[in-house]
Every structure is written in structure tokens, then in C-alpha cells.
Short mmCIF file of C-alpha atoms in Angstrom, two decimals:
data_model
loop_
_atom_site.label_atom_id
_atom_site.label_comp_id
_atom_site.label_asym_id
_atom_site.label_seq_id
_atom_site.Cartn_x
_atom_site.Cartn_y
_atom_site.Cartn_z
CA MET A 1 66.87 60.40 8.39
CA THR A 2 70.57 60.93 8.95
CA ALA A 3 73.44 58.46 9.24
CA GLU A 4 77.22 58.40 9.22
CA PHE A 5 78.88 56.17 6.62
CA ASP A 6 82.47 55.64 5.61
CA ILE A 7 83.36 56.51 2.00
CA ALA A 8 83.06 52.93 0.70
CA GLN A 9 79.64 52.49 2.31
CA GLN A 10 78.45 55.80 0.93
CA HIS A 11 79.52 54.90 -2.62
CA CYS A 12 77.67 51.59 -2.42
CA LEU A 13 74.54 53.09 -0.90
CA THR A 14 74.49 55.89 -3.46
CA ALA A 15 74.62 53.36 -6.31
CA VAL A 16 71.78 51.42 -4.70
CA ALA A 17 69.88 54.68 -4.30
CA ALA A 18 70.30 55.38 -8.02
CA ALA A 19 69.05 51.86 -8.81
CA VAL A 20 65.77 52.74 -6.99
CA THR A 21 65.14 49.05 -6.19
CA VAL A 22 67.56 46.10 -6.06
CA ASP A 23 67.28 42.33 -6.09
CA ASP A 24 70.01 39.69 -6.27
CA GLU A 25 70.49 40.03 -10.03
CA THR A 26 70.58 43.82 -10.15
CA PHE A 27 72.89 43.95 -7.13
CA HIS A 28 75.24 41.56 -8.95
CA ALA A 29 75.11 43.83 -12.02
CA LEU A 30 76.13 46.80 -9.86
CA ARG A 31 79.04 44.77 -8.49
CA GLU A 32 80.11 43.79 -12.02
CA VAL A 33 80.59 47.44 -13.02
CA ARG A 34 82.24 48.25 -9.66
CA LEU A 35 79.49 50.49 -8.40
CA VAL A 36 79.24 48.25 -5.36
CA ASP A 37 82.31 46.97 -3.47
CA GLY A 38 82.10 43.23 -4.12
CA ALA A 39 84.86 42.38 -1.65
CA ARG A 40 83.09 44.13 1.20
CA PHE A 41 79.54 43.19 0.19
CA PRO A 42 79.68 39.96 -1.85
CA THR A 43 75.90 39.37 -1.70
CA LEU A 44 72.77 41.46 -1.47
CA ARG A 45 71.78 39.63 1.73
CA GLU A 46 74.96 40.79 3.47
CA PHE A 47 74.56 44.32 2.15
CA VAL A 48 70.96 44.58 3.38
CA ALA A 49 71.84 43.02 6.72
CA ALA A 50 74.54 45.67 7.22
CA HIS A 51 72.10 48.50 6.45
CA ALA A 52 68.74 47.01 7.46
CA PRO A 53 67.38 50.15 9.20
CA PHE A 54 67.64 52.13 5.99
CA PHE A 55 65.50 49.90 3.77
CA GLU A 56 61.76 50.39 3.35
CA THR A 57 61.01 46.86 2.12
CA PRO A 58 61.69 43.62 4.04
CA ARG A 59 62.11 41.45 0.91
CA PRO A 60 63.40 41.91 -2.63
CA PRO A 61 63.30 44.05 -4.57
CA PHE A 62 64.72 46.18 -1.73
CA ARG A 63 64.23 49.92 -1.65
CA LEU A 64 66.10 52.48 0.44
CA ALA A 65 63.98 54.89 2.45
CA ALA A 66 63.03 57.81 0.23
CA GLU A 67 64.59 60.46 2.46
CA LEU A 68 67.95 58.64 2.56
CA ARG A 69 67.86 57.94 -1.16
CA GLU A 70 67.32 61.62 -1.95
CA SER A 71 69.99 62.64 0.56
CA LEU A 72 72.59 60.27 -0.94
CA LEU A 73 72.00 61.51 -4.49
CA ALA A 74 71.95 65.14 -3.33
CA GLY A 75 75.28 64.50 -1.58
CA LEU A 76 77.09 63.99 -4.88
CA PRO A 77 79.33 66.93 -5.84
CA ASP A 78 77.03 68.41 -8.48
CA GLU A 79 74.30 67.72 -11.04
CA ARG A 80 76.83 66.46 -13.55
CA ALA A 81 78.01 63.79 -11.09
CA ARG A 82 74.41 62.72 -10.44
CA ILE A 83 73.68 62.42 -14.16
CA HIS A 84 76.88 60.43 -14.70
CA LEU A 85 76.04 57.99 -11.90
CA VAL A 86 72.45 57.54 -13.06
CA GLU A 87 73.61 56.82 -16.61
CA ARG A 88 76.10 54.20 -15.39
CA VAL A 89 73.43 52.53 -13.25
CA VAL A 90 70.81 52.52 -16.02
CA LYS A 91 73.26 51.14 -18.58
CA ALA A 92 74.25 48.40 -16.12
CA LEU A 93 70.73 47.39 -15.10
CA LEU A 94 68.35 47.92 -18.03
CA PRO A 95 69.85 45.36 -20.44
CA GLN A 96 69.81 42.78 -17.66
CA LEU A 97 66.22 43.61 -16.67
CA ALA A 98 65.15 43.44 -20.33
CA ASP A 99 66.77 40.01 -20.72
CA ARG A 100 65.04 38.74 -17.59
CA LEU A 101 61.75 40.14 -18.86
CA ALA A 102 62.25 38.28 -22.15
CA HIS A 103 62.79 35.01 -20.26
CA ALA A 104 59.63 35.64 -18.24
CA VAL A 105 57.68 36.25 -21.45
CA PHE A 106 59.02 33.04 -22.99
CA GLY A 107 58.05 31.07 -19.88
CA GLN A 108 54.69 32.88 -19.63
CA LYS A 109 55.46 33.79 -16.01
CA VAL A 110 52.98 36.61 -15.63
CA GLU A 111 53.89 37.60 -12.06
CA ASP A 112 57.56 37.89 -13.01
CA MET A 113 56.65 39.92 -16.10
CA VAL A 114 54.63 42.37 -14.01
CA ALA A 115 57.37 42.71 -11.39
CA LEU A 116 60.24 43.15 -13.86
CA TYR A 117 58.38 45.61 -16.08
CA SER A 118 57.45 47.63 -13.00
CA GLN A 119 61.02 47.56 -11.67
CA ALA A 120 62.57 48.60 -14.99
CA GLY A 121 59.91 51.20 -15.71
CA GLU A 122 60.27 52.80 -12.30
CA LEU A 123 64.03 53.03 -12.73
CA LEU A 124 63.69 54.78 -16.08
CA LEU A 125 60.81 57.08 -15.22
CA THR A 126 62.14 58.12 -11.81
CA HIS A 127 65.32 59.50 -13.32
CA ALA A 128 63.82 60.79 -16.55
CA GLN A 129 61.16 62.75 -14.67
CA SER A 130 63.81 64.24 -12.36
CA GLY A 131 65.92 65.30 -15.35
CA GLN A 132 68.84 63.07 -14.31
CA LEU A 133 68.55 60.70 -17.30
CA ASP A 134 69.15 61.90 -20.84
CA PRO A 135 65.75 61.79 -22.60
CA VAL A 136 67.17 60.19 -25.76
CA LEU A 137 68.77 57.42 -23.68
CA PHE A 138 65.49 57.08 -21.77
CA HIS A 139 63.62 56.64 -25.06
CA GLU A 140 66.12 54.04 -26.27
CA PHE A 141 65.77 51.89 -23.15
CA PHE A 142 62.00 52.39 -22.91
CA LEU A 143 61.64 51.00 -26.44
CA ARG A 144 63.92 48.12 -25.54
CA LEU A 145 61.50 47.11 -22.79
CA GLU A 146 58.50 47.56 -25.08
CA ASN A 147 60.03 45.44 -27.83
CA VAL A 148 60.52 42.55 -25.43
CA LEU A 149 56.81 42.38 -24.59
CA PRO A 150 54.16 40.95 -26.91
CA ASP A 151 51.61 43.58 -27.94
CA GLY A 152 48.82 42.08 -25.85
CA CYS A 153 50.69 41.76 -22.53
CA LEU A 154 50.48 44.00 -19.44
CA SER A 155 48.14 46.40 -21.19
CA ALA A 156 47.10 48.52 -18.20
CA ALA A 157 50.65 48.99 -16.90
CA ARG A 158 51.96 49.81 -20.37
CA LYS A 159 49.27 52.41 -21.04
CA THR A 160 50.31 54.19 -17.86
CA ALA A 161 53.99 53.90 -18.78
CA TRP A 162 53.41 55.16 -22.33
CA SER A 163 51.54 58.20 -21.02
CA ALA A 164 54.35 59.03 -18.60
CA ALA A 165 57.03 58.42 -21.25
CA LEU A 166 55.36 60.74 -23.75
CA ASP A 167 55.07 63.45 -21.08
CA VAL A 168 58.78 63.08 -20.30
CA LEU A 169 59.84 63.35 -23.94
CA ALA A 170 57.53 66.25 -24.74
CA ALA A 171 58.69 68.19 -21.67
CA ALA A 172 62.39 67.51 -22.19
CA LEU A 173 62.64 67.64 -25.99
CA GLY A 174 59.45 69.29 -27.23
CA PRO A 175 56.48 67.70 -29.04
CA GLU A 176 58.13 68.02 -32.48
CA HIS A 177 61.52 66.51 -31.61
CA PRO A 178 62.26 63.37 -33.69
CA ASP A 179 62.34 61.13 -30.60
CA THR A 180 59.03 62.51 -29.36
CA LEU A 181 57.43 62.11 -32.78
CA ASP A 182 58.73 58.54 -33.04
CA ALA A 183 57.37 57.72 -29.59
CA ARG A 184 53.96 59.19 -30.40
CA ARG A 185 53.83 57.14 -33.61
CA ASP A 186 54.97 53.95 -31.84
CA HIS A 187 52.33 54.44 -29.14
CA ALA A 188 49.56 54.79 -31.73
CA GLU A 189 50.76 51.75 -33.67
CA TRP A 190 50.88 49.66 -30.49
CA LEU A 191 47.28 50.59 -29.73
CA ALA A 192 46.24 49.71 -33.28
CA ARG A 193 47.95 46.30 -33.15
CA ARG A 194 46.08 45.61 -29.91
CA GLY A 195 42.78 46.46 -31.60
CA GLU A 196 42.21 49.92 -30.06
CA THR A 197 41.83 51.42 -33.50
CA GLN A 198 39.82 54.51 -32.61
CA ALA A 199 42.34 55.49 -29.92
CA ALA A 200 45.20 54.96 -32.38
CA LEU A 201 43.44 57.06 -35.01
CA ASP A 202 42.78 59.89 -32.55
CA LEU A 203 46.47 59.98 -31.62
CA HIS A 204 47.55 59.93 -35.24
CA MET A 205 45.30 62.85 -36.12
CA THR A 206 47.09 64.97 -33.50
CA LEU A 207 50.47 63.66 -34.67
CA LEU A 208 50.03 64.45 -38.37
CA PRO A 209 50.19 68.28 -38.17
CA ASP A 210 53.40 68.06 -36.12
CA LEU A 211 54.93 65.62 -38.63
CA VAL A 212 54.06 67.97 -41.48
CA TYR A 213 55.59 70.89 -39.60
CA ALA A 214 58.74 69.05 -38.47
CA LYS A 215 59.49 66.88 -41.51
CA GLY A 216 57.44 68.28 -44.36
CA PRO A 217 54.35 67.02 -46.19
CA ASP A 218 56.30 64.77 -48.58
CA HIS A 219 58.56 63.08 -46.02
CA PRO A 220 58.15 59.27 -46.11
CA GLU A 221 57.20 59.18 -42.41
CA THR A 222 54.53 61.85 -42.90
CA LEU A 223 53.06 59.97 -45.86
CA LEU A 224 53.21 56.66 -43.99
CA ALA A 225 51.37 58.22 -41.04
CA GLN A 226 48.69 59.53 -43.43
CA SER A 227 48.35 56.05 -44.91
CA SER A 228 48.00 54.50 -41.43
CA ALA A 229 45.32 57.04 -40.50
CA ALA A 230 43.40 56.18 -43.67
CA ILE A 231 43.68 52.43 -43.02
CA TRP A 232 42.47 52.82 -39.43
CA THR A 233 39.58 54.93 -40.69
CA GLY A 234 38.54 51.89 -42.72
CA GLU A 235 38.99 49.58 -39.73
CA ILE A 236 36.42 51.54 -37.73
CA GLY A 237 33.94 51.03 -40.57
CA ARG A 238 34.27 54.27 -42.57
CA HIS A 239 35.37 52.51 -45.75
CA ARG A 240 34.24 55.16 -48.24
CA LEU A 241 36.15 57.89 -46.43
CA ALA A 242 39.15 55.56 -46.14
CA TRP A 243 38.97 54.99 -49.91
CA ARG A 244 39.14 58.73 -50.61
CA LEU A 245 41.95 59.27 -48.11
CA LEU A 246 44.00 56.42 -49.52
CA GLU A 247 43.59 57.70 -53.08
CA ASP A 248 45.03 61.05 -51.94
CA VAL A 249 47.90 59.39 -50.07
CA ILE A 250 48.74 57.13 -53.01
CA ALA A 251 48.91 60.12 -55.35
CA ASP A 252 51.27 61.90 -52.93
CA GLN A 253 53.40 58.78 -52.39
CA ALA A 254 53.68 58.13 -56.13
CA ARG A 255 54.79 61.74 -56.70
CA ALA A 256 57.22 61.93 -53.76
CA LEU A 257 58.49 58.35 -53.55
CA GLY A 258 57.62 56.76 -56.87
CA SER A 259 54.83 54.43 -57.95
CA ALA A 260 57.01 51.35 -57.33
CA HIS A 261 58.03 52.32 -53.79
CA PRO A 262 56.98 49.68 -51.20
CA ASP A 263 54.99 52.27 -49.22
CA THR A 264 53.01 53.24 -52.33
CA LEU A 265 52.33 49.60 -53.17
CA ALA A 266 51.26 48.89 -49.58
CA SER A 267 48.77 51.77 -49.68
CA ARG A 268 47.37 50.45 -52.98
CA ASN A 269 46.94 47.08 -51.28
CA MET A 270 44.87 48.65 -48.53
CA LEU A 271 42.85 50.69 -51.03
CA ALA A 272 41.82 47.41 -52.63
CA HIS A 273 40.67 46.21 -49.22
CA GLN A 274 38.36 49.23 -48.85
CA ILE A 275 36.86 48.51 -52.27
CA GLY A 276 36.18 44.92 -51.22
CA ALA A 277 34.68 46.02 -47.91
CA LEU A 278 32.21 48.16 -49.86
CA GLY A 279 31.02 45.07 -51.74
CA ASP A 280 32.87 45.03 -55.08
CA MET A 281 34.70 41.74 -54.44
CA PRO A 282 35.35 40.73 -58.06
CA ARG A 283 37.02 44.10 -58.64
CA VAL A 284 39.22 43.78 -55.57
CA LEU A 285 40.45 40.37 -56.77
CA ARG A 286 41.36 41.83 -60.17
CA ILE A 287 43.22 44.73 -58.50
CA LEU A 288 45.12 42.46 -56.12
CA GLY A 289 46.09 40.02 -58.87
CA GLY A 290 47.58 42.83 -60.94
CA LEU A 291 49.23 44.36 -57.87
CA LEU A 292 50.92 41.08 -56.96
CA SER A 293 52.37 40.75 -60.45
CA GLU A 294 53.66 44.33 -60.27
CA GLN A 295 55.18 43.80 -56.82
CA GLN A 296 56.97 40.65 -57.94
CA ARG A 297 58.36 42.50 -60.94
CA VAL A 298 59.64 45.57 -59.10
CA LEU A 299 60.39 44.18 -55.62
CA GLY A 300 61.28 40.56 -56.35
CA ASP A 301 59.58 37.32 -55.38
CA ASP A 302 60.78 37.33 -51.77
CA HIS A 303 59.69 40.79 -50.65
CA PRO A 304 57.50 40.67 -47.47
CA LEU A 305 54.79 42.78 -49.15
CA ASN A 306 54.05 39.89 -51.52
CA ALA A 307 52.96 37.76 -48.55
CA VAL A 308 50.52 40.50 -47.49
CA THR A 309 49.02 40.65 -50.98
CA ARG A 310 48.78 36.85 -51.23
CA ALA A 311 46.99 36.76 -47.88
CA ASN A 312 44.55 39.43 -49.08
CA ILE A 313 43.84 37.51 -52.28
CA ALA A 314 43.15 34.34 -50.28
CA TYR A 315 40.91 36.29 -47.88
CA TRP A 316 38.79 37.75 -50.67
CA ARG A 317 38.54 34.34 -52.39
CA TRP A 318 37.03 33.20 -49.09
CA GLN A 319 34.62 36.13 -49.04
CA VAL A 320 33.29 35.34 -52.54
CA GLY A 321 32.65 31.75 -51.46
CA GLU A 322 35.66 30.03 -53.07
CA LEU A 323 36.55 28.12 -49.92
CA THR A 324 38.62 25.39 -51.55
CA GLU A 325 40.76 27.88 -53.48
CA ALA A 326 41.13 30.16 -50.47
CA LEU A 327 42.28 27.23 -48.32
CA ARG A 328 44.78 26.18 -50.97
CA LEU A 329 46.19 29.72 -51.15
CA PHE A 330 46.48 30.12 -47.38
CA ARG A 331 48.17 26.74 -47.01
CA ALA A 332 50.66 27.60 -49.75
CA LEU A 333 51.33 30.94 -48.06
CA LEU A 334 51.86 29.23 -44.69
CA ARG A 335 54.46 26.90 -46.22
CA GLN A 336 56.26 29.83 -47.85
CA GLN A 337 56.26 31.89 -44.67
CA ARG A 338 57.53 28.98 -42.58
CA GLU A 339 60.41 28.50 -44.99
CA ALA A 340 61.22 32.22 -44.91
CA LEU A 341 60.60 33.03 -41.22
CA GLY A 342 60.70 29.77 -39.27
CA ASP A 343 57.98 27.82 -37.47
CA CYS A 344 57.53 30.21 -34.53
CA HIS A 345 57.28 33.61 -36.20
CA PRO A 346 54.21 35.66 -35.15
CA ALA A 347 53.45 36.43 -38.82
CA LEU A 348 52.23 32.84 -39.17
CA LEU A 349 49.48 33.27 -36.58
CA PRO A 350 46.87 35.17 -38.66
CA ILE A 351 47.41 32.73 -41.55
CA ARG A 352 46.78 29.79 -39.23
CA ASN A 353 43.67 31.54 -37.90
CA ASN A 354 42.29 31.90 -41.42
CA ILE A 355 43.04 28.25 -42.25
CA ALA A 356 41.19 27.09 -39.13
CA GLY A 357 38.27 29.38 -39.98
CA LEU A 358 38.06 28.04 -43.53
CA ILE A 359 38.12 24.45 -42.29
CA ALA A 360 35.26 25.27 -39.90
CA ASP A 361 33.27 27.01 -42.64
CA GLY A 362 33.89 23.99 -44.87
CA GLY A 363 32.00 21.73 -42.48
CA HIS A 364 34.78 20.38 -40.24
CA PRO A 365 34.39 22.20 -36.90
CA ARG A 366 36.09 19.45 -34.86
CA ASP A 367 39.29 19.70 -36.89
CA ALA A 368 39.05 23.50 -36.76
CA LEU A 369 38.69 23.49 -32.95
CA LYS A 370 41.92 21.48 -32.58
CA ARG A 371 43.68 24.04 -34.74
CA PHE A 372 42.17 26.98 -32.85
CA GLY A 373 43.28 25.43 -29.55
CA SER A 374 46.86 25.02 -30.72
CA LEU A 375 46.78 28.51 -32.20
CA LEU A 376 45.52 30.06 -28.96
CA ARG A 377 48.45 28.61 -27.00
CA ASP A 378 50.91 30.16 -29.46
CA GLU A 379 49.05 33.48 -29.52
CA LEU A 380 49.15 33.72 -25.73
CA ARG A 381 52.92 33.25 -25.86
CA HIS A 382 53.72 35.50 -28.83
CA LEU A 383 50.95 38.13 -28.67
CA GLY A 384 49.60 38.11 -25.11
CA PRO A 385 46.08 37.69 -23.73
CA ASP A 386 44.79 41.14 -24.74
CA HIS A 387 45.85 41.12 -28.40
CA ARG A 388 42.99 41.32 -30.89
CA LEU A 389 44.03 38.06 -32.64
CA THR A 390 44.07 36.21 -29.31
CA LEU A 391 40.61 37.54 -28.52
CA LEU A 392 39.41 36.59 -32.02
CA THR A 393 40.64 33.03 -31.55
CA ARG A 394 38.87 32.79 -28.18
CA ASN A 395 35.66 33.98 -29.86
CA ASN A 396 36.09 31.42 -32.66
CA ILE A 397 36.55 28.63 -30.13
CA ALA A 398 33.43 29.75 -28.25
CA HIS A 399 31.43 29.98 -31.51
CA TRP A 400 32.38 26.57 -32.87
CA THR A 401 32.12 24.88 -29.48
CA GLY A 402 28.61 26.19 -28.95
#
């Protein structure tokens, strides 16, 4: 496809080509940074009408024909000019697309979420895969999109995007570059939060040798990755192996970071959980009680790790049959967390789930079902439909309804 354009037209079309797809909002963003001549083309409708033969799509988001898009970008003076234009376009559009995605998440507008994530992801990956977008900048904006989405939303699309993103970073920077290592860790942790524990563990086991090589065996990130791998080993049911692994990690963390370091204390917390899972519940309660006192002494009363330990104590009180005490502890923890984090923080959701479960176990399923229903609505908004807590709540509703 060939066409003759004046200089102003060519500048505008080249910016639109770099944007990959445009809708009213992204076209406005291009005008705001003067990549599109707003006086000549005040609206997207007028711009498309003036160049209708060159667009592949009849409705927004509009896309220039691939041959013309490639020709326009190739027509820039050199590779440096192409990279400069792409960076300007990405910096103009990605923050706006991320904000729109956040609004779609808040309004639970699934079709908008799918469309915006696809539009933003295509923009990033198209240029990163062609080498025209700096890989570190690509990683920064990719994480910005990921952080907007709840863990359990758009799972299939995000798996595809994560795979492509990791390929881009490994090819451009190498598998042991800090950004690549961070992305590999973040991918595994996202899978674990969604409940895909075995997949997360498999990824971490390939990540660990590279972390040791790149950062050293005693680096906090290496030790934290080893702790995560041990915890996930327990989550797939191998509690005795997880116990041994956590003992080794704790010894290394205490030597390298100190026995009072939050990472060391967190690993000790999870070691107690493995002991409880293997049946020694009275022992785990003694360990956790002593650990909470130690944490309060060295970290202060308001450290977030204290809430984790309090939740674990309440959980194991439940498991030994002390339902009244467990409910009291969870309710106290919920009040404390609301005061510290606000009413809508996702950290409240598992506490509310446990309270509803205790109420059901205590012989009040009707009250529990009301709580589970309210909880499910909040989990869908904050976690997404595919998150493991959302799925657990659905199962609880089905169980207590039946």
C-alpha cells in the first residue's frame, strides 16, 4: 500500500502507527503531547474520516493497515528516531490506559477490562518484541498494568502476556538480569496467589539457581525465594519436606539477616504452620504464642507480621476445637485491621472468610451464608472470579446451602 501525504499528515499517521490502535481517549492523549495536530484533526472521527481507506477496522479501537503502519515507522530517519517516537507514544498512552483499566476494574466492567488490557498489552509487546521499546521501560509499564488488576481477573489473557513478557526480557536482557529475575519472581508469586501452587513452585525451582548465581546465596531475595519455595512445598501437601526446607532457610536467614529480621520471623511463622499440619496442634500454638511476643518486642505492636501471626493463632485455635476463642480472636483482628487499613482493604477478606466459617461451624449456617454472600461480592471486586479465595467462598456457599 502506498500513499502520498503532506508532512503534517505523515507526522500524525506515524504517531497513530506507533500507537498500534487508537480510540477517542488515546487519540486525545496523542494530541495532548502534540504528536497529533489538534488544530487540523480535533477529533478521532475527523482523523479517521480523512484517512478511511488506510484503516483496517471500521470502529474503535482503530488500527492502520499493517503494511502502511510498517512503512510509516520505517520512513523515520533511523532506528534512534523510531525508538524515540515509540517511547513518547508509550509514555503518553500507558498511564491513561492503566487508569481506564482501574476504573473498569472498580466498576466490574469485564468487557472493558478485556479490551483495555488487550489494547495496552499489544502496544507494549508489539514494540518490545521489535526492539523499539527499552526493555526496562517495558517491564515498568507491564507491571503497572498488572498491579491494576486483581489477581483473579483475566487469567487466560494474563498467562499469555506473562509468557511473552518473560521471553522479551530474557531475550533483551538475559535470564539473570535483575529485571528478568524480578519478573520471573513476580510471575511465580502471581500464580501462587491465584492458587496455582505447583506451577509457582516449578517456576521458583528454575529461578533459584539463577538468583544464587546473580545475587549470591545469602542475598535477602535469594533467601526469600527459598522460603517461598518451602512454603509452597507445604501447600501442595508435602509438609514434612517443607518443615526441613524451612529449618534450613531459617538458619541461613538468621545467619545472614539476623534472628529478628522480619523475613526470618515470617519463615518461623510458616514453619509453625507445617508442624500444625502434621498434627502437633498444641505445639504450634505454643510456638506461635512465643513468636508473637518476640515480634511485638523487636518489631513493635503495629508491624504487619503481627497480624499474620494473630490470624494463624486464631486458625489453630479453630482446628483444636476452640471455636468461641477462635471467633473472638478473628473478630478482634478484623477490628484492628480495619482501623489500620480501612474497610475495603483486601487483607480483610480472608479474616472475614474465617469468621463466616466459624459461625457456620458453630451451628448458625443462615448467618454464615449472609456473610459469605457479602464476602463474595467484595472478593469478586478486589480479587477477581478466578482467585482461590473467591473460589473457596463459592464452595462454602454451595456447602452450607446444600
